[in-house]
Short mmCIF file of C-alpha atoms and ligand atoms in Angstrom, two decimals:
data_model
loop_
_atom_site.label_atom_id
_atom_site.label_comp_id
_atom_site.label_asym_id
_atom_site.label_seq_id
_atom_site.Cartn_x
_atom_site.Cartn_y
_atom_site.Cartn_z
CA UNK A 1 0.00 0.00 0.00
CA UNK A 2 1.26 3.61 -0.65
CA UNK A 3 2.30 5.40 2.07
CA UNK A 4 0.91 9.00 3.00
CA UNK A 5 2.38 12.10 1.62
CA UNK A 6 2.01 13.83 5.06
CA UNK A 7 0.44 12.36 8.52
CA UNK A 8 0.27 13.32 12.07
CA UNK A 9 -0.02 11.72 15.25
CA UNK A 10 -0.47 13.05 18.59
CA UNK A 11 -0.82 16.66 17.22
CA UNK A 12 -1.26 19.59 19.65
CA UNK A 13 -0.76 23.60 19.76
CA UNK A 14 -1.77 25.20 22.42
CA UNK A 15 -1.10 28.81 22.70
CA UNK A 16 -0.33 31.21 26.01
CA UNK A 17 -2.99 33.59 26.48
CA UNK A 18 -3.64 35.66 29.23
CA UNK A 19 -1.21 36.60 32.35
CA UNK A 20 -2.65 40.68 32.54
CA UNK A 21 -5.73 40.47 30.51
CA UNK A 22 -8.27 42.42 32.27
CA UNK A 23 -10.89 40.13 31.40
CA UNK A 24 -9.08 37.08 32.77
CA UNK A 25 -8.35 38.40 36.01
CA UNK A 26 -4.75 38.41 35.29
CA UNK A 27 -4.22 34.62 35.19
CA UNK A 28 -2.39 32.94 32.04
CA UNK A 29 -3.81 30.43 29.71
CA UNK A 30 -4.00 27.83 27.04
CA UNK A 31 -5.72 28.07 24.48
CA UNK A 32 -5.99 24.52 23.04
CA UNK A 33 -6.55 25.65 19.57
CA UNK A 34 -5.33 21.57 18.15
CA UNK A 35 -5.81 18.68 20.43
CA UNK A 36 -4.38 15.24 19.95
CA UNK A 37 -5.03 15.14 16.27
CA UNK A 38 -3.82 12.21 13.91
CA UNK A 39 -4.64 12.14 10.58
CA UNK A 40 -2.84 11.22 7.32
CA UNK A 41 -3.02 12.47 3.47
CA UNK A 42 -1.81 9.95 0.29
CA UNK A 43 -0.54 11.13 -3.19
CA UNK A 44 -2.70 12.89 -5.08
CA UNK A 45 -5.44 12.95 -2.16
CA UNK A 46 -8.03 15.61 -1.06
CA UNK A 47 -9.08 15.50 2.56
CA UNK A 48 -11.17 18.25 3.10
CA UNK A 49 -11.38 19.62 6.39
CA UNK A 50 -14.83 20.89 7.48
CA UNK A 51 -15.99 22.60 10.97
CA UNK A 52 -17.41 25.46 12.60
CA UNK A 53 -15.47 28.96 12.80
CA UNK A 54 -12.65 28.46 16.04
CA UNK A 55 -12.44 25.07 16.19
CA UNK A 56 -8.96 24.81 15.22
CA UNK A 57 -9.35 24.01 11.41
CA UNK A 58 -6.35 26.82 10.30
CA UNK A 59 -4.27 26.20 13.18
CA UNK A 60 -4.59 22.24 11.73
CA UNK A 61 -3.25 23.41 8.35
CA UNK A 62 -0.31 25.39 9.11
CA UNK A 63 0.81 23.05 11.98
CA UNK A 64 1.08 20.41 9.13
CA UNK A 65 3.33 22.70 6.48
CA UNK A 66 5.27 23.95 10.27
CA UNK A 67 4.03 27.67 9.72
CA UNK A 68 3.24 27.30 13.40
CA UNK A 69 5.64 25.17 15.49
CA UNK A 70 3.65 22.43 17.41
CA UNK A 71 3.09 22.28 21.07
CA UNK A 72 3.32 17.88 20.60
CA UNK A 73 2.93 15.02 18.47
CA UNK A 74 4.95 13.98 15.50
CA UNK A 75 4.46 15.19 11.29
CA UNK A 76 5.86 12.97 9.14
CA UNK A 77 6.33 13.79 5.67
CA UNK A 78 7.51 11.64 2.53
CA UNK A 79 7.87 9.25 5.36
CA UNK A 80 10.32 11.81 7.14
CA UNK A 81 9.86 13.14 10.72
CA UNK A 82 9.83 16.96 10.17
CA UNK A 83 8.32 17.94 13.46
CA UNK A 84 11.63 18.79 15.38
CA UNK A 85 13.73 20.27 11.94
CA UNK A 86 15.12 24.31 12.46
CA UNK A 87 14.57 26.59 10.02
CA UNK A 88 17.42 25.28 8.25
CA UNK A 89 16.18 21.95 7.92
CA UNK A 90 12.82 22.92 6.85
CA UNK A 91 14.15 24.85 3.93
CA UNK A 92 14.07 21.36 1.54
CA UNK A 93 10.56 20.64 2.66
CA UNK A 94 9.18 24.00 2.41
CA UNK A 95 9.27 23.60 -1.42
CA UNK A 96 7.13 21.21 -1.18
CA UNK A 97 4.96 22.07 1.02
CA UNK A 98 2.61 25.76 0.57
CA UNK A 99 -0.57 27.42 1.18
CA UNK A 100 -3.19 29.72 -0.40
CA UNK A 101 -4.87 31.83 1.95
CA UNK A 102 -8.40 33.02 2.56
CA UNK A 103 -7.75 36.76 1.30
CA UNK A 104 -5.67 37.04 -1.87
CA UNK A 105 -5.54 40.91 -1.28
CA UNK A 106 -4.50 40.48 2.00
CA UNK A 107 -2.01 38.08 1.18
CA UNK A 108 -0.36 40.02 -1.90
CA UNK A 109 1.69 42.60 -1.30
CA UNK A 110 0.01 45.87 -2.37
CA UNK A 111 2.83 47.51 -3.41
CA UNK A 112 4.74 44.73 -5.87
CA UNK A 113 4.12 44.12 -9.05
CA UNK A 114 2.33 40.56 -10.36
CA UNK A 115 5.17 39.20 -11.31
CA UNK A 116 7.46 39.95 -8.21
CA UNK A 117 4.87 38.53 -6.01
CA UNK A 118 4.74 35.49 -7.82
CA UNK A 119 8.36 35.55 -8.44
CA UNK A 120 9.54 35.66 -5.07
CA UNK A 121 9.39 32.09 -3.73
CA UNK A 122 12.24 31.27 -6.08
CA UNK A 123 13.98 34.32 -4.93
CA UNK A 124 14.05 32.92 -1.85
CA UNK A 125 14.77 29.43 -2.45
CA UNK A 126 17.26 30.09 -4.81
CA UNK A 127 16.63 30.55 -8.55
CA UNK A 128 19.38 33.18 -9.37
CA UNK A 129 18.57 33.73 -13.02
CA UNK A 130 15.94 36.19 -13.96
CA UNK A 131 15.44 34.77 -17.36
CA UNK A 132 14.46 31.76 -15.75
CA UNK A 133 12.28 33.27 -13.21
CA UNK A 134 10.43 34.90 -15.71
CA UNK A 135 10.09 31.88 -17.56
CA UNK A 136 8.79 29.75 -14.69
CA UNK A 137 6.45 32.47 -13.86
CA UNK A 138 4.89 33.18 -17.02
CA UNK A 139 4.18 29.31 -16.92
CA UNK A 140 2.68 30.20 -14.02
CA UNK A 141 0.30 32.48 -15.36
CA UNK A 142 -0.77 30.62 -18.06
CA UNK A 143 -1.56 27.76 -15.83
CA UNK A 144 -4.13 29.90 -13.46
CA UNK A 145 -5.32 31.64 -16.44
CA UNK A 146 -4.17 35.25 -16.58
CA UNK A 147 -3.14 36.87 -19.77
CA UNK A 148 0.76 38.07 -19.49
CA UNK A 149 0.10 41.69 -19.61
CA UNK A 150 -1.27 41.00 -15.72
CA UNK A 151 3.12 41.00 -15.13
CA UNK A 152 3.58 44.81 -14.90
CA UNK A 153 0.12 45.37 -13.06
CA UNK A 154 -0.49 45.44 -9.51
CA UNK A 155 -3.18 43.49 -6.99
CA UNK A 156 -5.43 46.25 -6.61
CA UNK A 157 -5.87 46.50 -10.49
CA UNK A 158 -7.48 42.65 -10.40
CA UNK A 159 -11.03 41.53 -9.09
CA UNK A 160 -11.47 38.86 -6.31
CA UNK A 161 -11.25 35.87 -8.43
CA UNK A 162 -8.28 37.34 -10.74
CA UNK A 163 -6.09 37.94 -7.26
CA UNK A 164 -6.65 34.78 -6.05
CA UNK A 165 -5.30 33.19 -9.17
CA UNK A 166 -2.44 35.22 -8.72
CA UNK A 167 -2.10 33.80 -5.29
CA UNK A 168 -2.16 30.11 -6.64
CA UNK A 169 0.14 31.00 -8.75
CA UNK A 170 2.26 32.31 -6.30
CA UNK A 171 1.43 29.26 -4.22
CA UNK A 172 2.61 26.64 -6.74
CA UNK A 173 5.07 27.99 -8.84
CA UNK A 174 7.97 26.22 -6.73
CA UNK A 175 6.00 22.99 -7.73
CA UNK A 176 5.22 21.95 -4.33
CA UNK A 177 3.61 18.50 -3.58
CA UNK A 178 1.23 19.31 -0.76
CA UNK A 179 -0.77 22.11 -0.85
CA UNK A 180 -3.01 23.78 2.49
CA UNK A 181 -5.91 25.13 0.53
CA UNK A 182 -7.20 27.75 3.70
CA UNK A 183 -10.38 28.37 2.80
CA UNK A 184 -9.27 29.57 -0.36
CA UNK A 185 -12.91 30.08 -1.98
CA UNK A 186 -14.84 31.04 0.70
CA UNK A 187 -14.57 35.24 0.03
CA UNK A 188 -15.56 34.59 -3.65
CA UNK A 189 -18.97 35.32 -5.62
CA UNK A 190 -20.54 31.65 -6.20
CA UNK A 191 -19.70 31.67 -9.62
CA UNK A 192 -16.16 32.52 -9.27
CA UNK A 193 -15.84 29.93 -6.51
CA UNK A 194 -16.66 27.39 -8.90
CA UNK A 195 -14.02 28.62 -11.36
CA UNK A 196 -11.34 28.39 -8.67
CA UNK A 197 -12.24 24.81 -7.50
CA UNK A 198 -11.90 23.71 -11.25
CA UNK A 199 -8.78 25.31 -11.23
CA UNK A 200 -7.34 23.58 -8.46
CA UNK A 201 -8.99 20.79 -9.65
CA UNK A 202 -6.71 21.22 -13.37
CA UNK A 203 -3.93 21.81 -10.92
CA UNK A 204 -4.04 18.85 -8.97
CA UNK A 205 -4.23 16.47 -11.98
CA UNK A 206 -2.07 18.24 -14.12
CA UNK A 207 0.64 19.16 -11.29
CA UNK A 208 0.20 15.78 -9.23
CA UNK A 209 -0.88 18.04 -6.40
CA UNK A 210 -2.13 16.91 -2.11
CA UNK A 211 -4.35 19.18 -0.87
CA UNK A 212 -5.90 19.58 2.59
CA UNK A 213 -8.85 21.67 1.30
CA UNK A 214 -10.12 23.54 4.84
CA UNK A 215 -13.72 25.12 4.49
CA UNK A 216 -16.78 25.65 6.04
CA UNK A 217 -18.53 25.85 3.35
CA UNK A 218 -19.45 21.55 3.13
CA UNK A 219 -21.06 22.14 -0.46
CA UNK A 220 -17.59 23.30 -2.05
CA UNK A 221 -15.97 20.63 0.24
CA UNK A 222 -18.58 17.80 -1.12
CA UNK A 223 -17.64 18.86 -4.60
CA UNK A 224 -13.76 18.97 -4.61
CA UNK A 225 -12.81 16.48 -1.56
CA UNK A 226 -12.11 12.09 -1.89
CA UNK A 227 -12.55 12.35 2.55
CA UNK A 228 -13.44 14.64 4.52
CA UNK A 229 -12.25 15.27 8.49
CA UNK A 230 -14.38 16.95 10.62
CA UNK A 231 -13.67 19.01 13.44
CA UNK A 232 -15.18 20.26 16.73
CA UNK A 233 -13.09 22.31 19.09
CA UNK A 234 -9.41 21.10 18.42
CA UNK A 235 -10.74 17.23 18.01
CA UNK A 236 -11.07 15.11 14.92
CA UNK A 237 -14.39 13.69 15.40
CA UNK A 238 -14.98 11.70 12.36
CA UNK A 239 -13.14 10.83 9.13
CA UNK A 240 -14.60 8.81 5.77
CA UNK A 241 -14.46 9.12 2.43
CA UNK A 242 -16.84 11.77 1.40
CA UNK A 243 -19.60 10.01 0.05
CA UNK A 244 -19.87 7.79 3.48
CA UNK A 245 -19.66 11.80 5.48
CA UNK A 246 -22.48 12.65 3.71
CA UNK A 247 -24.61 10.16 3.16
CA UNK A 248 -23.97 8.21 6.38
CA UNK A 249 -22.93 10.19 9.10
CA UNK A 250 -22.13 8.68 12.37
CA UNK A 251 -20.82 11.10 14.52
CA UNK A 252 -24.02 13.71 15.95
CA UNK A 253 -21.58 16.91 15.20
CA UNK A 254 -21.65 15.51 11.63
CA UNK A 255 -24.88 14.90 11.10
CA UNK A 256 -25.83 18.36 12.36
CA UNK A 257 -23.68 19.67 9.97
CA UNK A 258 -24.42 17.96 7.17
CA UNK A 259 -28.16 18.17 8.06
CA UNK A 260 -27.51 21.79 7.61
CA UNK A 261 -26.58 21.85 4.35
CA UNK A 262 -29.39 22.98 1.53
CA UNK A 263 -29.23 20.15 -1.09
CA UNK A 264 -30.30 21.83 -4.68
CA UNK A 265 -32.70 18.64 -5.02
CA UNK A 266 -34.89 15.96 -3.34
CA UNK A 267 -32.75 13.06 -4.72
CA UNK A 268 -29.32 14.67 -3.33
CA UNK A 269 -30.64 15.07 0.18
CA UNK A 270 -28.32 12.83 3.00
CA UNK A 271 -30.05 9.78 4.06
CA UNK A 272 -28.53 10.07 7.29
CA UNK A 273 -30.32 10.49 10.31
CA UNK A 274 -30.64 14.41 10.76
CA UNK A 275 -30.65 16.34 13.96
CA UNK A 276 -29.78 19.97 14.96
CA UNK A 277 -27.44 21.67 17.76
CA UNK A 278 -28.21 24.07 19.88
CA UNK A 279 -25.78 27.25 21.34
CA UNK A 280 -22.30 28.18 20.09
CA UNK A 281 -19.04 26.49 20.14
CA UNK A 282 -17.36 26.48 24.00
CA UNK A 283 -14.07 28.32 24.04
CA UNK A 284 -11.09 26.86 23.49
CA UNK A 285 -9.87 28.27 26.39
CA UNK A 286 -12.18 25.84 28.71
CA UNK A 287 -12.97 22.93 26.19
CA UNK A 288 -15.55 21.00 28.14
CA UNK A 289 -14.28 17.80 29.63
CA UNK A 290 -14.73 14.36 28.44
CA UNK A 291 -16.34 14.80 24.99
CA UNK A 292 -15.88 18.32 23.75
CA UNK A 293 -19.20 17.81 22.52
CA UNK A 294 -21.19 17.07 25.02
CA UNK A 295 -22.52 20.35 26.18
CA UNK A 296 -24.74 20.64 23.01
CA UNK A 297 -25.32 16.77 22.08
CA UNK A 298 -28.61 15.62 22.03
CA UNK A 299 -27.66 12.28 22.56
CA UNK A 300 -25.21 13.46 25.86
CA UNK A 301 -24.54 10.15 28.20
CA UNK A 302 -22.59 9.95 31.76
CA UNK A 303 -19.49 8.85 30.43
CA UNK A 304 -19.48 11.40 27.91
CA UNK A 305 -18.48 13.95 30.43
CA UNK A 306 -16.28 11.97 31.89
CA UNK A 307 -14.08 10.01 29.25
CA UNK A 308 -12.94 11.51 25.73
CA UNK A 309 -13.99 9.44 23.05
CA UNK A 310 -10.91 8.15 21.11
CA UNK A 311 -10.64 8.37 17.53
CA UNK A 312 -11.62 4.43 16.36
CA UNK A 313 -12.18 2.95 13.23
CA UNK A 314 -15.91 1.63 12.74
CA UNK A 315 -15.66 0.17 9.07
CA UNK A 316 -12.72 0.21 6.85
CA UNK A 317 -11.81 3.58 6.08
CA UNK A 318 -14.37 5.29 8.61
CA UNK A 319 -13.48 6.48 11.89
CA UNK A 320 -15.41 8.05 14.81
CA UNK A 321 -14.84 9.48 18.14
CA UNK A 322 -18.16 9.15 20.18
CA UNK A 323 -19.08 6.68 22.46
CA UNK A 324 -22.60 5.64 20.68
CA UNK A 325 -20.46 3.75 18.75
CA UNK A 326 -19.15 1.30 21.59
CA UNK A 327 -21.95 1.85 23.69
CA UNK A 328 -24.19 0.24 21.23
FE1 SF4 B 1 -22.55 12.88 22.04
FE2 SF4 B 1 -21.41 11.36 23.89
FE3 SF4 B 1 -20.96 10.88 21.31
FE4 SF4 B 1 -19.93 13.01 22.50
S1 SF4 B 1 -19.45 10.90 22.96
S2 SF4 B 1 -20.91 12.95 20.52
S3 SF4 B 1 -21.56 13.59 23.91
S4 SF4 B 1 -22.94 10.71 22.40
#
């Protein structure tokens, strides 16, 4: 069997908050933004990664390309441990491993041009000739789709859609093999959403590109993901390939979700059992014990506030943390 581009086990990042706060009487904190997350992506895989606002789904995504340094646990990647490697280290890996971001016009810099923006990861890592740069990056721009007089022009001069093409190329042009795709539709018009998932769709054949495709948006998920992960407050609660995550839920959280999703026609509706939360997501600063979801499950038990549900494997392929699954 072919091993994963990129897994995790044992994942964590908790982050100091606190110590002169005025609204936390002074006291530090942790913020346990990750939690004793594994998970694992093959070749040419996308896992999309689905759950409410704050419950750790960015934090996830740069922990696994070591934007953020993790608290504990292990990343493996092209079956090398990369969790402990300096900056130094890194350097080979970070090639290979890059992210688009939410906001293309917050992520370009205003004041360079299209084709220094774009142009700058092999600055850094090394190209020396600006023939060649020019070369690779006019590839570049053919690839996403943007004529070559967009070289000379700046971000503000492009619409939504057009900058975020810019930052895919930007993203890709050091032909990376795993790609963190951070909610990288979900401040686009519909229509240009759907462009950009067939883009990185193009992409990911074409290129032979990994994503983890993070979004809370499970419609653009359903459409571009092979499994999905979901998340609730720093946990992976479930895991399956996406047509058992929608059609078969197991996990409550995920069936709330997905039972929350407007399906454009009768026949595309989940057949899984649907049921509703109640109240917002606890902080992260006091996850509730036991299962982080018990405050708002409807299906709440003793133990569940007592004992956190381990991530376990129900069918091939299909794992669940909640205890309705060995309490059955
Ligand atoms: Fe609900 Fe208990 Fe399952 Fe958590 S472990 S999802 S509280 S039934």
């Amino acid at each position: 069997m072919t091993e994963p581009l990129i897994s995790a086990q044992n994942l964590a990042k908790h982050f100091d908050v606190g110590g002169g706060g005025i609204f936390r009487g002074g006291r530090p904190s942790k913020l346990r933004a990750v939690d004793d997350v594994a998970l694992s992506i093959m070749p040419g895989e996308t896992l999309g990664l689905v759950g409410e606002s704050g419950c750790g789904k960015s934090t996830l995504g740069r922990l696994l390309i070591r934007l953020l340094d993790p608290t504990a646990g292990s990343i493996r990647f092209q079956g090398q441990e990369i969790t402990g490697l300096g900056r130094a280290a890194m350097r080979e890996f970070r090639r290979s491993m890059q992210i688009i971001f939410q906001d293309p016009y917050g992520a370009l810099n205003p004041r360079m041009a299209v084709e220094d923006i774009i142009a700058e990861p092999l600055v850094i890592h090394g190209t020396k000739s600006s023939v060649e740069r020019r070369q690779q990056v006019t590839a570049m721009l053919d690839r996403v789709g943007l004529p070559r007089r967009a070289l000379d022009r700046f971000p503000h001069e492009f619409s939504g859609g057009q900058r975020q093409r810019i930052g895919i190329a930007r993203a890709l042009v050091l032909q990376p093999r795993f790609v963190v795709c951070d909610e990288a539709v979900s401040a686009l018009d519909v229509s240009v959403q759907a462009q950009i998932v067939n883009l990185l769709q193009d992409l990911q054949r074409d290129m032979g590109l990994t994503y983890l495709f993070i979004a809370h948006d499970l419609s653009v998920v359903r459409h571009i993901s092979d499994r999905v992960a979901v998340m609730y407050l720093g946990k992976i609660v479930e895991v399956a390939e996406k047509r058992v995550i929608y059609n078969d839920p197991q996990h409550p959280y995920t069936r709330a979700l997905i039972a929350a999703v407007p399906a454009p026609h009768p026949s595309r509706r989940s057949r899984g059992k649907r049921e509703n939360i109640a109240g917002d997501i606890p902080s992260a600063l006091n996850p509730p014990s036991g299962c982080r979801f018990h405050t708002r499950c409807p299906h709440v038990m003793p133990i569940c506030k007592e004992v956190a549900p381990p991530l376990t494997e129900t069918q091939a392929g299909h794992q669940v943390a909640c205890h309705l699954m060995t309490q059955a």
